[in-house]
Coordinates of C-alpha atoms and ligand atoms in Angstrom, one line a residue:
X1 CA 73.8 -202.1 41.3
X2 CA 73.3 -203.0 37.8
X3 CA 73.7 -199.8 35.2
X4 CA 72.6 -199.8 31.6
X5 CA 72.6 -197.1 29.0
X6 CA 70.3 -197.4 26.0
X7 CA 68.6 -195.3 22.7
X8 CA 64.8 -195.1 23.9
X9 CA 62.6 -192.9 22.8
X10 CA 59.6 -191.7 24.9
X11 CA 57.5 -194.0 22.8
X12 CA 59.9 -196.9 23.6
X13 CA 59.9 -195.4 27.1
X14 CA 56.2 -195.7 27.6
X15 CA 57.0 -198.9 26.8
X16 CA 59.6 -200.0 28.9
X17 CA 59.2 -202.9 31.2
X18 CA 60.7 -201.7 34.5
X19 CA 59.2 -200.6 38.6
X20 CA 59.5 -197.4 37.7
X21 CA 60.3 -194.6 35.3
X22 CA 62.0 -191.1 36.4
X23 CA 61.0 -189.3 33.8
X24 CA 63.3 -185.9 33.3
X25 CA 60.9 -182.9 32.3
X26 CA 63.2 -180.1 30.5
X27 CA 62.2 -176.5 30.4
X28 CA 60.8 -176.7 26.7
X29 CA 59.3 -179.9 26.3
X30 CA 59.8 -181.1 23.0
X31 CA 57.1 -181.6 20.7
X32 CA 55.7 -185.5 20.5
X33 CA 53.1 -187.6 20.2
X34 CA 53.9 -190.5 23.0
X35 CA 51.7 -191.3 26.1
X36 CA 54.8 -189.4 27.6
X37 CA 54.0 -186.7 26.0
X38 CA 50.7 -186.6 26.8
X39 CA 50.9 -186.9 30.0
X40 CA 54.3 -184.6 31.0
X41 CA 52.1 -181.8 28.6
X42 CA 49.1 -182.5 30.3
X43 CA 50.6 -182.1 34.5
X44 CA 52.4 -178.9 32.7
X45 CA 49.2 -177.7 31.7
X46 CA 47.6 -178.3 34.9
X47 CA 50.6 -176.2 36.5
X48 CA 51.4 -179.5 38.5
X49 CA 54.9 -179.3 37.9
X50 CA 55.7 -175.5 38.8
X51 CA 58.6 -174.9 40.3
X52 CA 62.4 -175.1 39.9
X53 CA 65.0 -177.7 38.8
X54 CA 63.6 -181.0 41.2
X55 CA 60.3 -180.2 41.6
X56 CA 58.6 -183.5 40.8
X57 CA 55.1 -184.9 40.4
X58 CA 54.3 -188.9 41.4
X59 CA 51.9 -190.7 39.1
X60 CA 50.7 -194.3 39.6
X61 CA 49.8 -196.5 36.4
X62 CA 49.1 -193.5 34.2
X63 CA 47.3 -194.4 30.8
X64 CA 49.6 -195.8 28.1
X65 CA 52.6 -196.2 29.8
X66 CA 54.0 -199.7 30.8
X67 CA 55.6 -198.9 34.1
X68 CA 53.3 -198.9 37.4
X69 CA 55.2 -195.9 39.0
X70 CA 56.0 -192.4 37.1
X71 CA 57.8 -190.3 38.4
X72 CA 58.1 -186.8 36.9
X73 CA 60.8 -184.4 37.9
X74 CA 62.1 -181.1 37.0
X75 CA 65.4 -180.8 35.2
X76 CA 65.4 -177.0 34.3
X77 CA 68.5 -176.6 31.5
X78 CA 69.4 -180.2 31.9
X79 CA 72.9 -179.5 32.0
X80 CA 75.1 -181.5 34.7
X81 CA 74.4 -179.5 37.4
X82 CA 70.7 -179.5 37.2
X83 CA 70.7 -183.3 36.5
X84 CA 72.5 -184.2 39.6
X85 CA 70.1 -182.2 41.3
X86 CA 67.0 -183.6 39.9
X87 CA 68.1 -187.5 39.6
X88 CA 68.9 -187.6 43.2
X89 CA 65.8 -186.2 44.5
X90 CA 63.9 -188.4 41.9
X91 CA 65.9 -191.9 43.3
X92 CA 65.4 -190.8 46.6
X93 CA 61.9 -190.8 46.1
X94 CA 62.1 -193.7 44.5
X95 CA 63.5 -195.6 47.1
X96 CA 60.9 -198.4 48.3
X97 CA 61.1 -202.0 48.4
X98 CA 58.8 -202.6 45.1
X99 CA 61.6 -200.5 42.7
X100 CA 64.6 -202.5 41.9
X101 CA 63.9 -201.7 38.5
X102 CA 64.4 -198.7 37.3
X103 CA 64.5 -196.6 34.1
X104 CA 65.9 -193.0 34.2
X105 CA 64.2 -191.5 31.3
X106 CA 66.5 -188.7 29.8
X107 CA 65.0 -188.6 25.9
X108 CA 63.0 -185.6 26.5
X109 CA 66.2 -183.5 27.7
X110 CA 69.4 -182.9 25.5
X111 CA 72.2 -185.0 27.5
X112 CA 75.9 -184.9 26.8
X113 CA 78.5 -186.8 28.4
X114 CA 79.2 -184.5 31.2
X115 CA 75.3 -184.8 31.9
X116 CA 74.7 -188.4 31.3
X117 CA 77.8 -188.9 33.9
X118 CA 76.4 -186.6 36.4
X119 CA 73.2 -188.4 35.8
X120 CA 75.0 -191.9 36.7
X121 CA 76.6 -190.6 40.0
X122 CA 73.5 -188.9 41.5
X123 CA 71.8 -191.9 41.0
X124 CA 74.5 -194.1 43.0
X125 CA 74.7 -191.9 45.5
X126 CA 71.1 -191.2 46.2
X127 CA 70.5 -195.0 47.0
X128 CA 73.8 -195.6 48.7
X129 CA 73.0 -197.5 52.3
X130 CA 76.0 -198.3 54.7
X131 CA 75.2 -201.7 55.9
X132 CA 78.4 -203.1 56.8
X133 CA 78.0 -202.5 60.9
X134 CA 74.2 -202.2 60.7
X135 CA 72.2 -205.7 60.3
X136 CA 69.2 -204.3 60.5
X137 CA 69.6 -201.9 57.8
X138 CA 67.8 -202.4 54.7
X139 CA 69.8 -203.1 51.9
X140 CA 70.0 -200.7 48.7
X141 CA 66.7 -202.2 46.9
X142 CA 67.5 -200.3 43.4
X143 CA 69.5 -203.7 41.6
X144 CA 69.1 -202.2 37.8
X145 CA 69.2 -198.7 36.3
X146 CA 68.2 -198.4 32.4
X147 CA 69.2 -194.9 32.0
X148 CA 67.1 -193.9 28.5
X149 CA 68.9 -191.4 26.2
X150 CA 67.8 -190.5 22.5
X151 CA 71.1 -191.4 21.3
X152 CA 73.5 -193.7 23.4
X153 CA 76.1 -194.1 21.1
X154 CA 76.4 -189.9 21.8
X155 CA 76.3 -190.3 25.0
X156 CA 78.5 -193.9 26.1
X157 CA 81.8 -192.0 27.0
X158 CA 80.3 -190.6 30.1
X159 CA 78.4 -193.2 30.8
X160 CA 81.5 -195.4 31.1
X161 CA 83.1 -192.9 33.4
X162 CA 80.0 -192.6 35.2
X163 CA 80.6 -196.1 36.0
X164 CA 84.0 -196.1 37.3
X165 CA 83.4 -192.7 39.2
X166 CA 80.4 -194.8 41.0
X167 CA 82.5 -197.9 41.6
X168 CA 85.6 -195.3 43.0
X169 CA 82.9 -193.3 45.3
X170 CA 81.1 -196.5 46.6
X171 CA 84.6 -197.9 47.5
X172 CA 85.8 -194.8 49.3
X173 CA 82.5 -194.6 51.3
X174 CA 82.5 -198.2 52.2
X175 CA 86.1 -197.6 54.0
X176 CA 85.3 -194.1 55.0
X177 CA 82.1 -195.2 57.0
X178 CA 83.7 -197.7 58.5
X179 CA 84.5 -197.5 62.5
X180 CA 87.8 -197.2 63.3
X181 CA 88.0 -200.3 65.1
X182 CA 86.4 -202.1 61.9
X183 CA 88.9 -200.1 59.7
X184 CA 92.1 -200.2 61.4
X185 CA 95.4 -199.3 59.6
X186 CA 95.6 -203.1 58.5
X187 CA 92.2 -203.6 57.6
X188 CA 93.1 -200.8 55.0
X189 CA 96.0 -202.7 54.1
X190 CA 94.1 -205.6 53.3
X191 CA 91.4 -203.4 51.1
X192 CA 94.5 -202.2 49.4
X193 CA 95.4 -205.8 49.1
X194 CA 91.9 -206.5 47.1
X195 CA 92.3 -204.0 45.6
X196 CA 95.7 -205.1 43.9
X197 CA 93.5 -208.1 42.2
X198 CA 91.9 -206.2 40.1
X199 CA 93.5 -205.7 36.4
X200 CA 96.7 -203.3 35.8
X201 CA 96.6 -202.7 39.9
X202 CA 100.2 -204.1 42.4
X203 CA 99.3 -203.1 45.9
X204 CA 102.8 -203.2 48.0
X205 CA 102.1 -203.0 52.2
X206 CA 104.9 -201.9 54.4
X207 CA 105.1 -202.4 58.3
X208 CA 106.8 -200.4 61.3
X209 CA 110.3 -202.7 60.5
X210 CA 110.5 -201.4 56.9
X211 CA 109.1 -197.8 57.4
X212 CA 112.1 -197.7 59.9
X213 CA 114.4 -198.5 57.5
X214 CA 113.4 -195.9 55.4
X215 CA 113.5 -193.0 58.0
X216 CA 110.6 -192.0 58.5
X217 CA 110.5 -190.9 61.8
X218 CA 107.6 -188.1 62.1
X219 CA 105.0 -190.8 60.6
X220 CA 106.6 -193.0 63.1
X221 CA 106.3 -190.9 65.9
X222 CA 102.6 -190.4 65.1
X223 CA 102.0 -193.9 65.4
X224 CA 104.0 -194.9 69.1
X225 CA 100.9 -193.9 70.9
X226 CA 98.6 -196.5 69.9
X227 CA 98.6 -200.5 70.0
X228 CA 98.0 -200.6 65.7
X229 CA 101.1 -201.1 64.3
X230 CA 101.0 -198.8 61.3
X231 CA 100.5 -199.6 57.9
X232 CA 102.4 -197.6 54.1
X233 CA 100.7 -198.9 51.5
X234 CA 101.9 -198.1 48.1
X235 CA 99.6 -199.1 45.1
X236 CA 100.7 -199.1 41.5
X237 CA 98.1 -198.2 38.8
X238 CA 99.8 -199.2 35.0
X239 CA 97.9 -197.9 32.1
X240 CA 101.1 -196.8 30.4
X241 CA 104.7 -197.7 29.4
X242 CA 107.0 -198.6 32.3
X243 CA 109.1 -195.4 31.6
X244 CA 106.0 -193.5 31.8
X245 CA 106.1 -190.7 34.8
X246 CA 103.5 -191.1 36.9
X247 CA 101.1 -189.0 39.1
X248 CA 101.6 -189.7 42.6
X249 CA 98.2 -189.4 45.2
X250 CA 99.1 -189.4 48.7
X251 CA 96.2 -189.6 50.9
X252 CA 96.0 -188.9 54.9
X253 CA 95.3 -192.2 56.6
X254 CA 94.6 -191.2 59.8
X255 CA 92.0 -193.9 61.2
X256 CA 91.3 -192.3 64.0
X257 CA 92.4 -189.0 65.7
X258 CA 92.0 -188.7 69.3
X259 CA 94.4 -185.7 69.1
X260 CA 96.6 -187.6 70.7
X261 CA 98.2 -185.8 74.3
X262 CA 96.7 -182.7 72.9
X263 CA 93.5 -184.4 73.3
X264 CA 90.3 -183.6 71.2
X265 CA 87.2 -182.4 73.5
X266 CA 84.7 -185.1 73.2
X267 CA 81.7 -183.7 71.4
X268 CA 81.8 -184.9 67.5
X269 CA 85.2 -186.8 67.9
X270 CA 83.0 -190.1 66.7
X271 CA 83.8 -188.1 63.5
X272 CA 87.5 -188.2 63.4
X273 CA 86.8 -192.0 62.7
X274 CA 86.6 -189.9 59.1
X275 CA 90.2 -189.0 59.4
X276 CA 91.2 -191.4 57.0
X277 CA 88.9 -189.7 54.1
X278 CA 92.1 -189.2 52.2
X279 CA 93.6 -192.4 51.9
X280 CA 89.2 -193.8 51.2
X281 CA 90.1 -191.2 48.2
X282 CA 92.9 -192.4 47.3
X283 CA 91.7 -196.7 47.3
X284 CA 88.8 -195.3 46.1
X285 CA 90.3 -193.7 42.8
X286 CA 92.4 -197.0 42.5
X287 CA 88.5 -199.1 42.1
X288 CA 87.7 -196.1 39.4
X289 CA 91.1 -196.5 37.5
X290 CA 90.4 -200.3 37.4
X291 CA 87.1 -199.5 35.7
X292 CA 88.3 -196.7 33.3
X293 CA 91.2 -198.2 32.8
X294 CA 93.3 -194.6 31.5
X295 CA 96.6 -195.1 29.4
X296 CA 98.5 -193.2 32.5
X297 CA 100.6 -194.8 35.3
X298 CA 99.4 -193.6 38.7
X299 CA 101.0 -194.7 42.1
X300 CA 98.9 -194.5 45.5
X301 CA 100.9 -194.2 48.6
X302 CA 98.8 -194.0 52.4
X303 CA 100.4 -193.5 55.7
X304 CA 98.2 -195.1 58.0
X305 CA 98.2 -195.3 61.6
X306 CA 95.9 -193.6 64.5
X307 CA 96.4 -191.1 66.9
X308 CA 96.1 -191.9 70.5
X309 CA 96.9 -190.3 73.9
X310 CA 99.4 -193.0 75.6
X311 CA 102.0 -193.5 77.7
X312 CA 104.3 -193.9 74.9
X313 CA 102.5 -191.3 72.5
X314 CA 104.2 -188.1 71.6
X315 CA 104.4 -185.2 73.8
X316 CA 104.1 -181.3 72.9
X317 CA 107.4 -180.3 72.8
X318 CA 109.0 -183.3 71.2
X319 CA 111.5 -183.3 68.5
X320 CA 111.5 -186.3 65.8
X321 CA 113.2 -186.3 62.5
X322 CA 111.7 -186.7 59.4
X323 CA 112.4 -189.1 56.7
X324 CA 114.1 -186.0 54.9
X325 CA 116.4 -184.4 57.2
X326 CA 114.4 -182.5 58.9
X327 CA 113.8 -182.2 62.6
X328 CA 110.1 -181.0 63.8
X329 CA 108.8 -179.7 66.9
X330 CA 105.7 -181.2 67.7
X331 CA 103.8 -178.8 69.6
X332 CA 100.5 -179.8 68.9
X333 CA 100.3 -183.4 68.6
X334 CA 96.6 -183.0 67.2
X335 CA 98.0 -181.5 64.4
X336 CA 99.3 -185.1 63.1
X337 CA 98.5 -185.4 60.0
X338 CA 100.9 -183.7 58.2
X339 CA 103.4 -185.7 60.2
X340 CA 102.5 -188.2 58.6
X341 CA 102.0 -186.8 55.3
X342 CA 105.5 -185.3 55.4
X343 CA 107.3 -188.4 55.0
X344 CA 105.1 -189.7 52.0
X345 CA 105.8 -186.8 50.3
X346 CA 109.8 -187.5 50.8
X347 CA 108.6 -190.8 49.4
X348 CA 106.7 -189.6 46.5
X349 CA 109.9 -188.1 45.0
X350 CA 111.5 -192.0 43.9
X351 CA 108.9 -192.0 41.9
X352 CA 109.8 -189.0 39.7
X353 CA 106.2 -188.2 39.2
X354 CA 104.8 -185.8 36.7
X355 CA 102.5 -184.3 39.3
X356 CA 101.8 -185.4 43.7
X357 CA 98.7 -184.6 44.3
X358 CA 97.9 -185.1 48.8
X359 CA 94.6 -185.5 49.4
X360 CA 93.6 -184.8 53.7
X361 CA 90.8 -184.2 56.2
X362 CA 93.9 -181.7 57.3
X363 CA 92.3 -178.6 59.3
X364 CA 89.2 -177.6 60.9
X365 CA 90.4 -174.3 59.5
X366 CA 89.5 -175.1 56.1
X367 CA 85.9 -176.3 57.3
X368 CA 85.2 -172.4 58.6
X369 CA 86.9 -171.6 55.6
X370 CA 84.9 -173.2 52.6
X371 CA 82.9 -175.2 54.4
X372 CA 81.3 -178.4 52.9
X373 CA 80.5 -177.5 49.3
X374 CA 84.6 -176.9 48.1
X375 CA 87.7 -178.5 49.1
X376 CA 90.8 -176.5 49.6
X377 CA 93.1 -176.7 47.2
X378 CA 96.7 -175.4 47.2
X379 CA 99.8 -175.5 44.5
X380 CA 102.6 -173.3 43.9
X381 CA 102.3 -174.8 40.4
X382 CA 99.7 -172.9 38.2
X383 CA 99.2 -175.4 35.9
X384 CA 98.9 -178.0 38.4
X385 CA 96.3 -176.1 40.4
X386 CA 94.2 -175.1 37.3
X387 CA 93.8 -179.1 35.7
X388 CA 92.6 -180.1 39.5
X389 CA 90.2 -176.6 39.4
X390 CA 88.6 -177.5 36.1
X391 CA 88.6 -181.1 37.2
X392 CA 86.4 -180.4 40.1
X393 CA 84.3 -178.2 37.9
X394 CA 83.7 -180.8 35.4
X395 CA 82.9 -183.3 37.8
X396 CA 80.8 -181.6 40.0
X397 CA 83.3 -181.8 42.8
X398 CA 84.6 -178.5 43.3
X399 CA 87.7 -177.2 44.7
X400 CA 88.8 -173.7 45.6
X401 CA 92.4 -172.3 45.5
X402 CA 93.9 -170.6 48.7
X403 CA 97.3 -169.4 48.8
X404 CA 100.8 -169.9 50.1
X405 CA 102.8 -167.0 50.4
X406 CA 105.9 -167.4 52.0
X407 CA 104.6 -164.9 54.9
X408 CA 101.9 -167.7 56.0
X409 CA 105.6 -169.9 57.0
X410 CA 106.6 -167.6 59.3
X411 CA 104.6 -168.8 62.3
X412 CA 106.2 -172.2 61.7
X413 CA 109.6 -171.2 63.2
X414 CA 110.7 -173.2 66.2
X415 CA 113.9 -172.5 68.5
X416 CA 114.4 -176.4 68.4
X417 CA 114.0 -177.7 65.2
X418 CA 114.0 -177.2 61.7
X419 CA 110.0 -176.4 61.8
X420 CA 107.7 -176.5 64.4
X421 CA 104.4 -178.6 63.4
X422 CA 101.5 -175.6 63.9
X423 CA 101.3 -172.0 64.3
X424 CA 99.1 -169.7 65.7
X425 CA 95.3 -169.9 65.0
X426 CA 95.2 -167.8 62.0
X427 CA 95.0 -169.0 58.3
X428 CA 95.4 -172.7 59.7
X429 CA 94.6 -174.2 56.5
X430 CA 97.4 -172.3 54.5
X431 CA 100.0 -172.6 57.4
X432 CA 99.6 -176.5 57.1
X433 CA 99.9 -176.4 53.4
X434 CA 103.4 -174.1 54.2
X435 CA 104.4 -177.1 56.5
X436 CA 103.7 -179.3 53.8
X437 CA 105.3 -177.7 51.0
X438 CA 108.6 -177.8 52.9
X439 CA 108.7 -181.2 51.8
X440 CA 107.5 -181.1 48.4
X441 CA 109.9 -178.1 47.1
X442 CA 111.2 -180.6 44.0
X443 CA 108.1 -181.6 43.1
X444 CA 105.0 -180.4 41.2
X445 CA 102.9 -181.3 44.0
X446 CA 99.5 -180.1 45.0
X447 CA 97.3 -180.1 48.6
X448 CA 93.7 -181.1 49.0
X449 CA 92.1 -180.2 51.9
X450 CA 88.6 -182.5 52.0
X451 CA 88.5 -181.8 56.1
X452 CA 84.7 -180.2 55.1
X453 CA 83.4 -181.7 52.3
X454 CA 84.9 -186.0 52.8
X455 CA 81.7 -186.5 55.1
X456 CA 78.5 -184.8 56.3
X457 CA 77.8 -184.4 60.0
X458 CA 74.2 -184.6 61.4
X459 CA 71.6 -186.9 60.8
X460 CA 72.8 -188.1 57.5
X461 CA 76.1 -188.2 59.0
X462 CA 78.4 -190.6 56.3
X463 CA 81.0 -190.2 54.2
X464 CA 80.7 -188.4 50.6
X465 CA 83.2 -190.0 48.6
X466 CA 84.8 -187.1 47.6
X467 CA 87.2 -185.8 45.6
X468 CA 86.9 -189.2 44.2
X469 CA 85.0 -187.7 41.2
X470 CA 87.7 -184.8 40.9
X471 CA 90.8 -187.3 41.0
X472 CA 89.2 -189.7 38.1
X473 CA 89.1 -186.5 36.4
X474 CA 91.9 -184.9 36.6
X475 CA 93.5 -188.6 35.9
X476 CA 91.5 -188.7 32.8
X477 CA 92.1 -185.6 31.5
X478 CA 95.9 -186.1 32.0
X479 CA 95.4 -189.4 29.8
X480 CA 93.8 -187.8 26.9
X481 CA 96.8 -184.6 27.0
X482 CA 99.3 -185.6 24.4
X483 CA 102.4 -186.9 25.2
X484 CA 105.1 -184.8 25.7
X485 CA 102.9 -181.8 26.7
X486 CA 103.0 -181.9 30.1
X487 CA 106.8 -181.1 30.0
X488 CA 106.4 -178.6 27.4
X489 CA 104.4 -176.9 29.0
X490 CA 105.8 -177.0 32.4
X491 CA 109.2 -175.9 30.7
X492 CA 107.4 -172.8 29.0
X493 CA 106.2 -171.8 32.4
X494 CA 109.2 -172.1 34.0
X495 CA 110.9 -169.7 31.2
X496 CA 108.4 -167.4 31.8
X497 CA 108.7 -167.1 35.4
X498 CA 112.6 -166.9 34.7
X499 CA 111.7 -163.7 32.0
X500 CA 109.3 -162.1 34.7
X501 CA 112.0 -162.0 37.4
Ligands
BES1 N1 91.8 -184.3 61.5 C1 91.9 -183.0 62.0 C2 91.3 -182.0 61.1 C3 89.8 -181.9 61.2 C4 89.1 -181.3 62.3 C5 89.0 -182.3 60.2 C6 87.8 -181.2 62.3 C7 87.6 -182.2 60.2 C8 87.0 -181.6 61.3 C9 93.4 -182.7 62.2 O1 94.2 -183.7 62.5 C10 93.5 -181.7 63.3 O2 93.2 -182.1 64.4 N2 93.9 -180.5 63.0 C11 94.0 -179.4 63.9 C12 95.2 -178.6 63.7 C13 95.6 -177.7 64.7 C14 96.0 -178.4 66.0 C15 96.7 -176.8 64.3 C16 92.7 -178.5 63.8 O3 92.3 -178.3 62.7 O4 92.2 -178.1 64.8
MN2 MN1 94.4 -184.0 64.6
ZN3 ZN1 93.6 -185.6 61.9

């Protein structure tokens, strides 16, 4: 798909050569002369458009206006929130095989670059098909969106990033959406690979002999169960000097999850073909970086493997030992993915990052927790936690902050190892952050749990894309800090903590 920003007026709108026009309808409509005008007044008039933000109103070659197809739609404030809303209900009625051309007419609301970017996404994602498995689907028909602002030069910032976030979402979906037998743990690797032929990107892929090597035996012991050989892949993002710290993403790559010996029951488990939502993220914030190209250095790393019941797999009760030292109890070999994670955190630290940020489809917990509309997000670090909060507000793609008390650790003793892998029911979100964290204690790291909001279940079961749109973000917004503030700050913090004690 084909985007375009441009300064049209709703003269030049009426105008416009294009399948259709969505035509955004503000609260207070402007004063104006246009055929737009006249007719937006006119349905308003007629009460044809009452209702709330998305309430829309189809007109076929109205008088004066150039495009065969209007659609009018309600946009309320018109701030980002209520644009998402109202371009994705307008493209999804949109969608038919006649409009490949569309204009997304946003001169009659004020638009900033937060809105214009919001505008971009909804629009991707309401005409997003899968098609990959599916022959017989039919193919995304929209080929060129005009999106019509009074003032693009205002407005070109988030356009850009609306762009990249799009390119970043559709990538992560692609993989996400995948079947796990068409998206193994090399098949990833190779998408990594593809990845790495874009500009500023290296994509590095490491097998069973090298992760070995390195020690890194709960991952490992994860992947013994099934015929994949497992995959690390470590991808290298360089927008800024060589010296530069980067921020680390480590996302869960999990391609399938069985559960393993602690087997899943067999309702919905199509779904843990999703498993791998993290490490989508994570390849998926890689295409956005390409596109946005940030002055920031940003390293992906993705333990991949999947999680099968075998006569080799892991049994509850085992004892492996972890890339940093420390032995685990595995007594729930369903709970797998921070055994992977684990080790790619001891890994992030050779990296001396300025932040690691993991990125999972972790617990079911967190599902009954938040649910689909936030991920979980957890940091010991303020600072950390509060860029990736405002992040996700920014972008649309929230996040909600849980805690991590050191109480929440104490189901996670074991009589036979350093940790055991779960504990009891309770808070199971937070205790798998605490098992986390055990391996992140240098570093300013930070948890995402996407378990509810990576895809949706039912009949528009499919992957979201998220926390794509939060990751660019955050990545941005740590590009445009100053230099040098990132440590200052964290050093402040850390004397202030020290003073409170
Ligand atoms: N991939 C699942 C988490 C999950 C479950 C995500 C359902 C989305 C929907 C993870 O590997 C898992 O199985 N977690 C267990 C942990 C438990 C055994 C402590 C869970 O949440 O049930
Ligand atoms: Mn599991
Ligand atoms: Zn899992």
């Amino acid at each position: 798909m084909n985007f375009d920003l441009k300064t049209l007026s709703p003269a030049q709108a009426a105008e416009f050569p294009a399948d259709a026009l969505l035509v955004l309808v503000p609260d207070a409509l402007p004063k104006g002369q246009s055929p737009l005008h006249a007719l937006v007044a006119r349905a308003l008039k007629d009460d044809d458009l009452e209702g709330g933000v998305s309430k829309s109103l189809a007109c076929y070659r109205p008088e004066g206006i150039k495009a065969p197809r209007v659609l009018l739609v309600r946009a309320g404030t018109a701030d980002a929130a209520a644009l998402r809303k109202a371009v994705g209900a307008g493209v999804a009625q949109l969608k038919a095989p006649g409009v490949t051309r569309l204009a997304v007419v946003l001169s009659l609301v004020a638009v900033d670059a937060d809105g214009l970017r919001a505008a971009v996404q909804a629009c991707a994602d309401a005409s997003y098909v899968y098609t990959t498995t599916k022959p017989s689907a039919k193919p995304r028909a929209l080929a060129k969106v005009t999106f019509g602002v009074s003032d693009a030069g205002a407005v070109r910032s988030g356009f850009q990033a609306g762009k990249a976030v799009v390119a970043g979402v559709e990538f992560a979906k692609e993989w996400a959406n995948r079947p796990a037998n068409h998206a193994t743990p090399s098949r990833l690797a190779d998408a990594a690979r593809q990845l790495g032929r874009l500009p500023g990107i290296k994509t590095e892929v490491l097998g069973p002999r090298e992760v070995e090597a390195l020690g890194m035996g709960s991952f490992m012991a994860v992947a013994q169960g099934s015929a994949e050989p497992l995959r690390f892949i470590v991808l290298r993002y360089q927008g800024a000097g060589k010296a530069d710290a980067p921020v680390v993403l480590v996302g869960k790559g999990i391609t399938f999850d069985t559960g393993g010996i602690s087997l899943k029951p067999a309702a919905e488990m199509d779904e843990m073909k999703f498993d791998m939502g993290g490490a989508a993220s994570v390849l998926g914030t890689f295409a956005a970086l390409a596109e946005a190209k940030p002055a920031l250095n940003v390293v992906g790393l993705i333990p991949s493997c999947e999680n099968m019941p075998d006569g080799r797999a892991i049994k509850p009760g085992d004892v492996v030992k972890s890339m940093s030292g420390q032995t685990i109890e595995i007594l729930n070999t369903d709970a797998e993915g921070r055994l992977i994670l684990c080790d790619a955190l001891t890994y992030a630290a050779r990296f001396k990052p300025r932040a690691v940020v993991d990125i999972a489809t972790l617990t079911g917990a967190c599902v009954i927790a938040l649910g689909a509309v936030r991920s979980g997000l957890f940091s010991a670090r303020d600072e950390l936690a509060q860029a990736l909060a405002e992040a996700g507000e920014q972008s649309g793609d929230l996040c909600w902050r849980l805690p991590l008390d050191d109480d929440y650790a104490e189901g996670l003793k074991s009589n036979f190892a350093d940790v055991a892998n779960v504990a009891g029911r309770a808070g199971g979100a937070i205790t798998a952050a605490k098992f986390l964290q055990r391996f992140a204690t240098e570093l300013p790291w930070a948890h995402l749990d996407i378990a509810g909001t990576a895809w949706r279940g039912g009949a528009a079961k499919g992957a979201t894309g998220r926390p794509v749109p939060l990751l660019l973000q955050y990545l941005l917004n740590e590009a445009a800090r100053p230099a040098g503030q990132a440590k200052a700050k964290a050093k402040a913090s850390a004397k202030a903590r020290s003073a409170s004690r």
